[in-house]
Short mmCIF file of C-alpha atoms in Angstrom, two decimals:
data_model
loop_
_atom_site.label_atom_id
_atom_site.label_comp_id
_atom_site.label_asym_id
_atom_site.label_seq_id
_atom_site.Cartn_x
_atom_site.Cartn_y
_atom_site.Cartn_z
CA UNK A 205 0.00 0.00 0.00
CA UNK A 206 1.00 3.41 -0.60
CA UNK A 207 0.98 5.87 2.21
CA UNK A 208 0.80 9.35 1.97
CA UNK A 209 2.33 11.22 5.04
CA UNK A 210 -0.49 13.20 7.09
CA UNK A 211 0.26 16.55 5.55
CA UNK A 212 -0.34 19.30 7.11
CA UNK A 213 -1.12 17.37 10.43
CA UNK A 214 -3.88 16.16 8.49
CA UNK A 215 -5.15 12.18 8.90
CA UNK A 216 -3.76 9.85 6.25
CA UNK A 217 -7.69 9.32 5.29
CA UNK A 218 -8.49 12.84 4.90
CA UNK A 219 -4.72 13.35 3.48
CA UNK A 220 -4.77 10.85 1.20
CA UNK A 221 -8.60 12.01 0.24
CA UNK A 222 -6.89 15.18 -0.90
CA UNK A 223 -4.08 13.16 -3.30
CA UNK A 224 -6.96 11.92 -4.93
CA UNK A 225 -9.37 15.02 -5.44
CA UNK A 226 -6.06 17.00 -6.62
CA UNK A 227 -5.78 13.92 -9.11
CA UNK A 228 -9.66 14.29 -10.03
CA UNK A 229 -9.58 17.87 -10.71
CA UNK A 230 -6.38 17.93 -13.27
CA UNK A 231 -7.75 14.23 -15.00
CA UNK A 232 -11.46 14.19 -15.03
CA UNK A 233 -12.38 18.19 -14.70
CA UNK A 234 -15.77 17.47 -15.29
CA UNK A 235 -16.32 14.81 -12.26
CA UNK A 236 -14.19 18.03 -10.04
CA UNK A 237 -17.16 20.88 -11.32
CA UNK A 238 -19.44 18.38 -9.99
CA UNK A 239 -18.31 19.15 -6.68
CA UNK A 240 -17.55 16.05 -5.83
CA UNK A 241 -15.19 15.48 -3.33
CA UNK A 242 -13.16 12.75 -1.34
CA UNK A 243 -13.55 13.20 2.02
CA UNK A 244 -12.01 10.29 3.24
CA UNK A 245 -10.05 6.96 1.46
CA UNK A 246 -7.94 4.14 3.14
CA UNK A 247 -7.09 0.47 2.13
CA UNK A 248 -10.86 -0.94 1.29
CA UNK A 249 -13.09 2.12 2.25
CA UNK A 250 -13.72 5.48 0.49
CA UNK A 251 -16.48 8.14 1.12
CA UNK A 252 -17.42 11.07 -1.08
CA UNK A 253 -19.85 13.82 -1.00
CA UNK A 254 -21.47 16.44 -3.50
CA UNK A 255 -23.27 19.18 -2.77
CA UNK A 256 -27.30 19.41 -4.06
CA UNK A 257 -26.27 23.47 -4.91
CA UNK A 258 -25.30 23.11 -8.56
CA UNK A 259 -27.13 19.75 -9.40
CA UNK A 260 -30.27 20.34 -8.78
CA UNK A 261 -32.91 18.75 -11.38
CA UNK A 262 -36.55 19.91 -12.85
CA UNK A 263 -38.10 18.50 -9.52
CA UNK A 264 -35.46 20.92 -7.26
CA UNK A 265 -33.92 17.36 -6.01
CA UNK A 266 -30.58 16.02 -6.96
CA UNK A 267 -29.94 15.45 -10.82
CA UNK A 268 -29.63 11.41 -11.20
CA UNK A 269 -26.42 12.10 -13.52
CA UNK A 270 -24.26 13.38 -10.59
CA UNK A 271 -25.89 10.96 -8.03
CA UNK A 272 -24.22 8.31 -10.83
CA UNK A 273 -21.10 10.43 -10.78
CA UNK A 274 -20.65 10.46 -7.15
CA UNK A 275 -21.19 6.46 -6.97
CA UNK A 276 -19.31 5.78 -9.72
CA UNK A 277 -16.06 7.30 -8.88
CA UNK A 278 -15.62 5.68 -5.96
CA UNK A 279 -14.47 2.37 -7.99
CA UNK A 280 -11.51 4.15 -9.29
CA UNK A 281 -10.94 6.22 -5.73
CA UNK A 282 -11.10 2.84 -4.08
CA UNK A 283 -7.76 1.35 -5.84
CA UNK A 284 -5.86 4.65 -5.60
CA UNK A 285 -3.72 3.62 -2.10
CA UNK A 286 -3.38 -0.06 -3.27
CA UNK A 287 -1.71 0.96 -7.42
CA UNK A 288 0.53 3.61 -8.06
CA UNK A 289 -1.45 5.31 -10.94
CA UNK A 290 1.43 6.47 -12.20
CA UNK A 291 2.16 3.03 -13.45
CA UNK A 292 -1.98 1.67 -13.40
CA UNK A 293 -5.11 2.95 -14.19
CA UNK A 294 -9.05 2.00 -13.60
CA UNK A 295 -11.62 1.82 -15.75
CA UNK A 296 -15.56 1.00 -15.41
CA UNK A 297 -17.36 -1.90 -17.67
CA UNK A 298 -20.70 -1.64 -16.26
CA UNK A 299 -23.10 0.46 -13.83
CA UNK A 300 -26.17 -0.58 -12.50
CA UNK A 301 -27.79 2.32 -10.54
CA UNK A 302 -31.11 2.60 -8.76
CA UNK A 303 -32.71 5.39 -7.38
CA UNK A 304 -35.22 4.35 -4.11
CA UNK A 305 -36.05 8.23 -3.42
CA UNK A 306 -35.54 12.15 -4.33
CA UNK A 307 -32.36 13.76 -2.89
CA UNK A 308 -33.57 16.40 -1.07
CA UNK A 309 -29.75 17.36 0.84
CA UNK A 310 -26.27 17.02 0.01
CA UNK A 311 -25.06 13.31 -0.98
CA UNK A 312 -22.64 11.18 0.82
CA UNK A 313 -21.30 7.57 -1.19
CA UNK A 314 -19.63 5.07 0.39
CA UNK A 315 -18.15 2.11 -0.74
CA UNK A 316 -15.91 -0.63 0.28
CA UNK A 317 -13.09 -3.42 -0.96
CA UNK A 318 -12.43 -6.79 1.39
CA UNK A 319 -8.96 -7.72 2.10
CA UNK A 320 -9.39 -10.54 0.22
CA UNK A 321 -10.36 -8.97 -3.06
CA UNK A 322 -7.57 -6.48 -2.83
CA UNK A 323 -4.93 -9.63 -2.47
CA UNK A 324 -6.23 -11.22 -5.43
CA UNK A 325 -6.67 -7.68 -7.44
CA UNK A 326 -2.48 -7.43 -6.80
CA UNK A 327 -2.17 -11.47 -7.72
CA UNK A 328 -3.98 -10.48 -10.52
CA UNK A 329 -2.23 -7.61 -11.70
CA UNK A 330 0.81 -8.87 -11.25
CA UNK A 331 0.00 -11.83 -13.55
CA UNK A 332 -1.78 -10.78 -16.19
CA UNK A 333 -1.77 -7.49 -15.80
CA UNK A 334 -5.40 -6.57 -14.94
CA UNK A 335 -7.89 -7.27 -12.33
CA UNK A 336 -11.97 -7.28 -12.08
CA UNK A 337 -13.21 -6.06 -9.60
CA UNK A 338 -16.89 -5.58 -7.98
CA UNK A 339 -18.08 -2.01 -6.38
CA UNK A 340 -21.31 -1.27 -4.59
CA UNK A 341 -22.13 1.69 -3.18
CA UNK A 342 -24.45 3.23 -1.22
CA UNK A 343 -25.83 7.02 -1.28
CA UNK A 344 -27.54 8.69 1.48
CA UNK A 345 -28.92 12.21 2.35
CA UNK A 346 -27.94 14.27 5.53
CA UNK A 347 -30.50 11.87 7.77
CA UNK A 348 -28.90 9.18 6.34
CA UNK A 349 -32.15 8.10 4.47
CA UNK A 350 -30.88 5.43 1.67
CA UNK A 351 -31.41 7.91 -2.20
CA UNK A 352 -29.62 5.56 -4.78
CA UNK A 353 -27.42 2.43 -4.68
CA UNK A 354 -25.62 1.05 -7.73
CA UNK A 355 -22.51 -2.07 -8.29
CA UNK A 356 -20.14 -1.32 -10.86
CA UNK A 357 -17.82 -3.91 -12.50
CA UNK A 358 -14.30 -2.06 -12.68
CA UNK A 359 -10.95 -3.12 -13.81
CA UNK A 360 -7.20 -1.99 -12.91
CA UNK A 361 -5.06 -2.15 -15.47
CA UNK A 362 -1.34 -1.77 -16.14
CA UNK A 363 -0.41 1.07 -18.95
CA UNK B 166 -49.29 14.97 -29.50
CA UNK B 167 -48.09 18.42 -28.87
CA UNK B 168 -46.51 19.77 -32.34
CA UNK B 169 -43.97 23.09 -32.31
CA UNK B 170 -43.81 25.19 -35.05
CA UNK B 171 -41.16 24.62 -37.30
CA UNK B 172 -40.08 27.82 -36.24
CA UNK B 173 -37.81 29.91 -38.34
CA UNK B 174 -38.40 27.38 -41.03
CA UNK B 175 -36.50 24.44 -39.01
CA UNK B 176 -37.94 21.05 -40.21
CA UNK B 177 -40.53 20.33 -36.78
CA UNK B 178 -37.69 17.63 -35.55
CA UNK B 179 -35.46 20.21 -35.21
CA UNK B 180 -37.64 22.88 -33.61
CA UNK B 181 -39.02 20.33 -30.86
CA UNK B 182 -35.19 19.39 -30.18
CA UNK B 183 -34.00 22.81 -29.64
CA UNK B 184 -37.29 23.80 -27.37
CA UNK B 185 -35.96 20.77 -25.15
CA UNK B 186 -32.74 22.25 -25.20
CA UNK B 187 -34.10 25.26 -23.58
CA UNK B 188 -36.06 23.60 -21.02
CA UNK B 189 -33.19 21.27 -20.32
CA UNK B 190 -30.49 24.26 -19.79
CA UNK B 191 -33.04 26.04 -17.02
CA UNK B 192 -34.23 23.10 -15.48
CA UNK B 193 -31.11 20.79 -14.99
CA UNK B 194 -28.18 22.98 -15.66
CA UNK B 195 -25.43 20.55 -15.47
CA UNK B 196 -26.75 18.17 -17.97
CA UNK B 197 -26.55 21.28 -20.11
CA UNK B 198 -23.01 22.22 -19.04
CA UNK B 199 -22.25 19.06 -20.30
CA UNK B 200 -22.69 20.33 -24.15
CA UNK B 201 -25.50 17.97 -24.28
CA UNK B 202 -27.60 18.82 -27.41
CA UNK B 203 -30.77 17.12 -28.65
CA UNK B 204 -30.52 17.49 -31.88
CA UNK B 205 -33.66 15.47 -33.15
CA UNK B 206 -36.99 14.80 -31.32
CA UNK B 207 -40.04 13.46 -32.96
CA UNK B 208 -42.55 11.37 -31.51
CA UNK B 209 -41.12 7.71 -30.40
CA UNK B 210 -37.62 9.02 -31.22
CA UNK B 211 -34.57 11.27 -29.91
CA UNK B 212 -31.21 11.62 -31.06
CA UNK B 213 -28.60 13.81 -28.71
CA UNK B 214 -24.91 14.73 -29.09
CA UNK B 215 -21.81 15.10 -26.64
CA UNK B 216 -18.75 17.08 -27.08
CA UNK B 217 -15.78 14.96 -26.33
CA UNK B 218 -14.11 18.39 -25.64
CA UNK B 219 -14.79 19.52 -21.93
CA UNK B 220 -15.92 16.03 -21.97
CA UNK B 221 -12.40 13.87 -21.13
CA UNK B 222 -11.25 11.52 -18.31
CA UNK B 223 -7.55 10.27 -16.75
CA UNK B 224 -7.10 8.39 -20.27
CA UNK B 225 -8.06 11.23 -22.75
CA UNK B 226 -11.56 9.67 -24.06
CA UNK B 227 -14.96 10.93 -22.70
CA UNK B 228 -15.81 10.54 -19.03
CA UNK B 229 -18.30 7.63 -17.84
CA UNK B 230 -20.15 10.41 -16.56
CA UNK B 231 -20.64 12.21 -19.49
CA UNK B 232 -21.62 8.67 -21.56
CA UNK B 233 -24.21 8.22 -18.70
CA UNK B 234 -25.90 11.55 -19.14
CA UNK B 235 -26.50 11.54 -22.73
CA UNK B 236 -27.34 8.19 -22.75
CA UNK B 237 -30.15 8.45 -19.30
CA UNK B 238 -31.21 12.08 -20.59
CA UNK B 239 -33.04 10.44 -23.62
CA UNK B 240 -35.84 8.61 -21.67
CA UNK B 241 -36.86 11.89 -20.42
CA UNK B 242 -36.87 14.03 -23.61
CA UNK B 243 -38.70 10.96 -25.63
CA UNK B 244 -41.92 11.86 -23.88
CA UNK B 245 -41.55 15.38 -24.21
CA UNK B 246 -43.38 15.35 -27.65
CA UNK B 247 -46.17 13.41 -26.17
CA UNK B 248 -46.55 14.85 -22.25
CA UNK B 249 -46.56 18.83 -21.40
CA UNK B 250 -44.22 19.09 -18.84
CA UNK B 251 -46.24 22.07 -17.09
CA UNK B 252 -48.41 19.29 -16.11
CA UNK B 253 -46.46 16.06 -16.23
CA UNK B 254 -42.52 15.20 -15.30
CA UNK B 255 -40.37 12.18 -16.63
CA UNK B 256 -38.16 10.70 -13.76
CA UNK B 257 -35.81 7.97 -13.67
CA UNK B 258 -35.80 4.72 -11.59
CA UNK B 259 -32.67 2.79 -12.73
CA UNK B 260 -30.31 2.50 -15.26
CA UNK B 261 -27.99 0.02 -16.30
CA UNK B 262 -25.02 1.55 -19.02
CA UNK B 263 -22.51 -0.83 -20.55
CA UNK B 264 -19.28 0.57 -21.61
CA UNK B 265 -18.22 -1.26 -24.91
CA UNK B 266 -14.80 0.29 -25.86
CA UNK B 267 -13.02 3.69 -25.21
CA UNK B 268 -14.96 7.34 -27.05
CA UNK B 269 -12.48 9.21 -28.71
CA UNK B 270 -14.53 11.18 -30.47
CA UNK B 271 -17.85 13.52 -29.96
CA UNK B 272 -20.80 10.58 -29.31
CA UNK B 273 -24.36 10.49 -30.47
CA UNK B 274 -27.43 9.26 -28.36
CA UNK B 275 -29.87 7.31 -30.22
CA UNK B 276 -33.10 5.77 -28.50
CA UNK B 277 -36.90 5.43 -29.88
CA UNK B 278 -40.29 4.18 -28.29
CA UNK B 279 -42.66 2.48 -30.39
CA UNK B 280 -46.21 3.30 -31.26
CA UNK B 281 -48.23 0.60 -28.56
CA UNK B 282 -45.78 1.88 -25.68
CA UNK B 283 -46.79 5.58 -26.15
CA UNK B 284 -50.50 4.58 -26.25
CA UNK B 285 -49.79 2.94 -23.35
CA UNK B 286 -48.11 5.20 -21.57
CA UNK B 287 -51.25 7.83 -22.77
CA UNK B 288 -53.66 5.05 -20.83
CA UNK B 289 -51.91 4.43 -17.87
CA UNK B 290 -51.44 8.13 -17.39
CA UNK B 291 -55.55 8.66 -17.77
CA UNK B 292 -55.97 6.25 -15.25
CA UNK B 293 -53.31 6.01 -12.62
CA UNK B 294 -51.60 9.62 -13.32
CA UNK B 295 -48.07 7.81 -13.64
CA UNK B 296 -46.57 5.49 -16.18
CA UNK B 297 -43.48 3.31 -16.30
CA UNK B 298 -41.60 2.58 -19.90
CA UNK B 299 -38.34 1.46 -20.41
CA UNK B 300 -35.44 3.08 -22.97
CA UNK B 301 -33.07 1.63 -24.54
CA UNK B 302 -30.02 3.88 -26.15
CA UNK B 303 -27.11 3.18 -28.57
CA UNK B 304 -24.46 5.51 -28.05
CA UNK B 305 -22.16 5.62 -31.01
CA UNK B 306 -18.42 7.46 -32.34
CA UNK B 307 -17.93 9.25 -35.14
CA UNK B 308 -17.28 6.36 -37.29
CA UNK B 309 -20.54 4.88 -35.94
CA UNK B 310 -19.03 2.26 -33.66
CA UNK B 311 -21.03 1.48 -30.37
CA UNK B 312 -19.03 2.90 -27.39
CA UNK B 313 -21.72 2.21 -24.53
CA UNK B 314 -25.46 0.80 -24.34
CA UNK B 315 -27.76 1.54 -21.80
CA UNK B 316 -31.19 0.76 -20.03
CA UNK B 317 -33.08 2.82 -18.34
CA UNK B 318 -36.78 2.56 -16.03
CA UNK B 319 -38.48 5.72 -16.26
CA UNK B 320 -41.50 6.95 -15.19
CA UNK B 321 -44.00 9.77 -16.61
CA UNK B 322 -46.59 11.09 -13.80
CA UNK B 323 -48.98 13.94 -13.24
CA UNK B 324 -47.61 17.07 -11.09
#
């Protein structure tokens, strides 16, 4: 795993959040002017949030393109302390997303990797130079109310 | 169905596209800060276009994102010709979008409804105020190879 040092004083899971939103906003610009934002990412776990101001839809309630946004990027966020992305990148195959109410309030995502999978996703790299990979994730509003879930398929992938 | 004038002597396709384009830009800016553009909208069909400029991810090609807007925005603007949205709204339940190979280039949206699912939709409107279709769209390159393929649930219901 790749550690970032706690700069600034800062956590490693808020400091390496930050790595990975700097990364966002010069690579994907248009996931960044979502406002989407890492707010905290270690080994197996990440958590994001967006803001409803900005992405609201006809209804006033959160547009379902940046409630898919906000799930989907936690598939790539989720690999960033495990591959040096530098050297690997991630890409998506498939997203199923569901939508079980209006988002009334800002969005939190969460999503999370076993141990296990991340051992075989390095056996797997290392062999053939990709890995598959599973993501489901879960977005709530600020009472925690359940909005939208989806499961991507991912893969990492050597250059 | 509701029929724009072909106004300043644009073919009627064109004219409903670009009054969709308007509604879309005030009601759910960021799908329109996206550069997505319907460019065709008749009754049972919609064809929309995405920039790959403004549009790109970590490898250069467009952003999932940006794939899953044009494609999910379709199910709503194919029932514009048929519902007035002063008095109806389209909304989305789930969508499942398959990414088929990297877009390097600007993508078109391509999705249609046949003739027995709008009268059905009209019927179950008249009687239960909602209706639920589903949408498939092609999303193709410039050369007309399919980059992604999605499905979406939608609803139409009464305000």
């Amino acid at each position: 795993m790749r550690v970032s040092p706690g700069a600034g004083g800062l956590p490693p899971n808020v400091a390496l959040a930050q790595e990975v939103n700097r990364y966002i906003a010069a690579a994907v610009p248009r996931m960044h002017e979502f406002g989407i934002r890492v707010i905290e990412l270690e080994e197996g776990r990440v958590v994001a949030e967006v803001p409803l101001v900005g992405n609201t839809n006809h209804l006033g309630t959160m547009y379902a393109g940046t409630l898919f946004a906000v799930a989907e990027m936690l598939g790539g966020a989720l690999v960033w302390p495990n591959f040096d992305f530098g050297r690997y990148y991630s890409t998506v195959k498939e997203v199923l997303i569901g939508y079980c109410r209006p988002a009334h309030t800002d969005i939190r995502a969460t999503a999370t990797l076993d141990t296990d999978t991340i051992a075989r996703l390095y056996r797997d790299v290392a062999t053939a130079g990709r890995a598959e990979y599973v993501v489901d994730a879960i977005l709530t509003d600020c009472s925690g109310e359940v909005v939208a879930t989806s499961r991507g398929t991912y893969q990492v992938r050597a250059h």
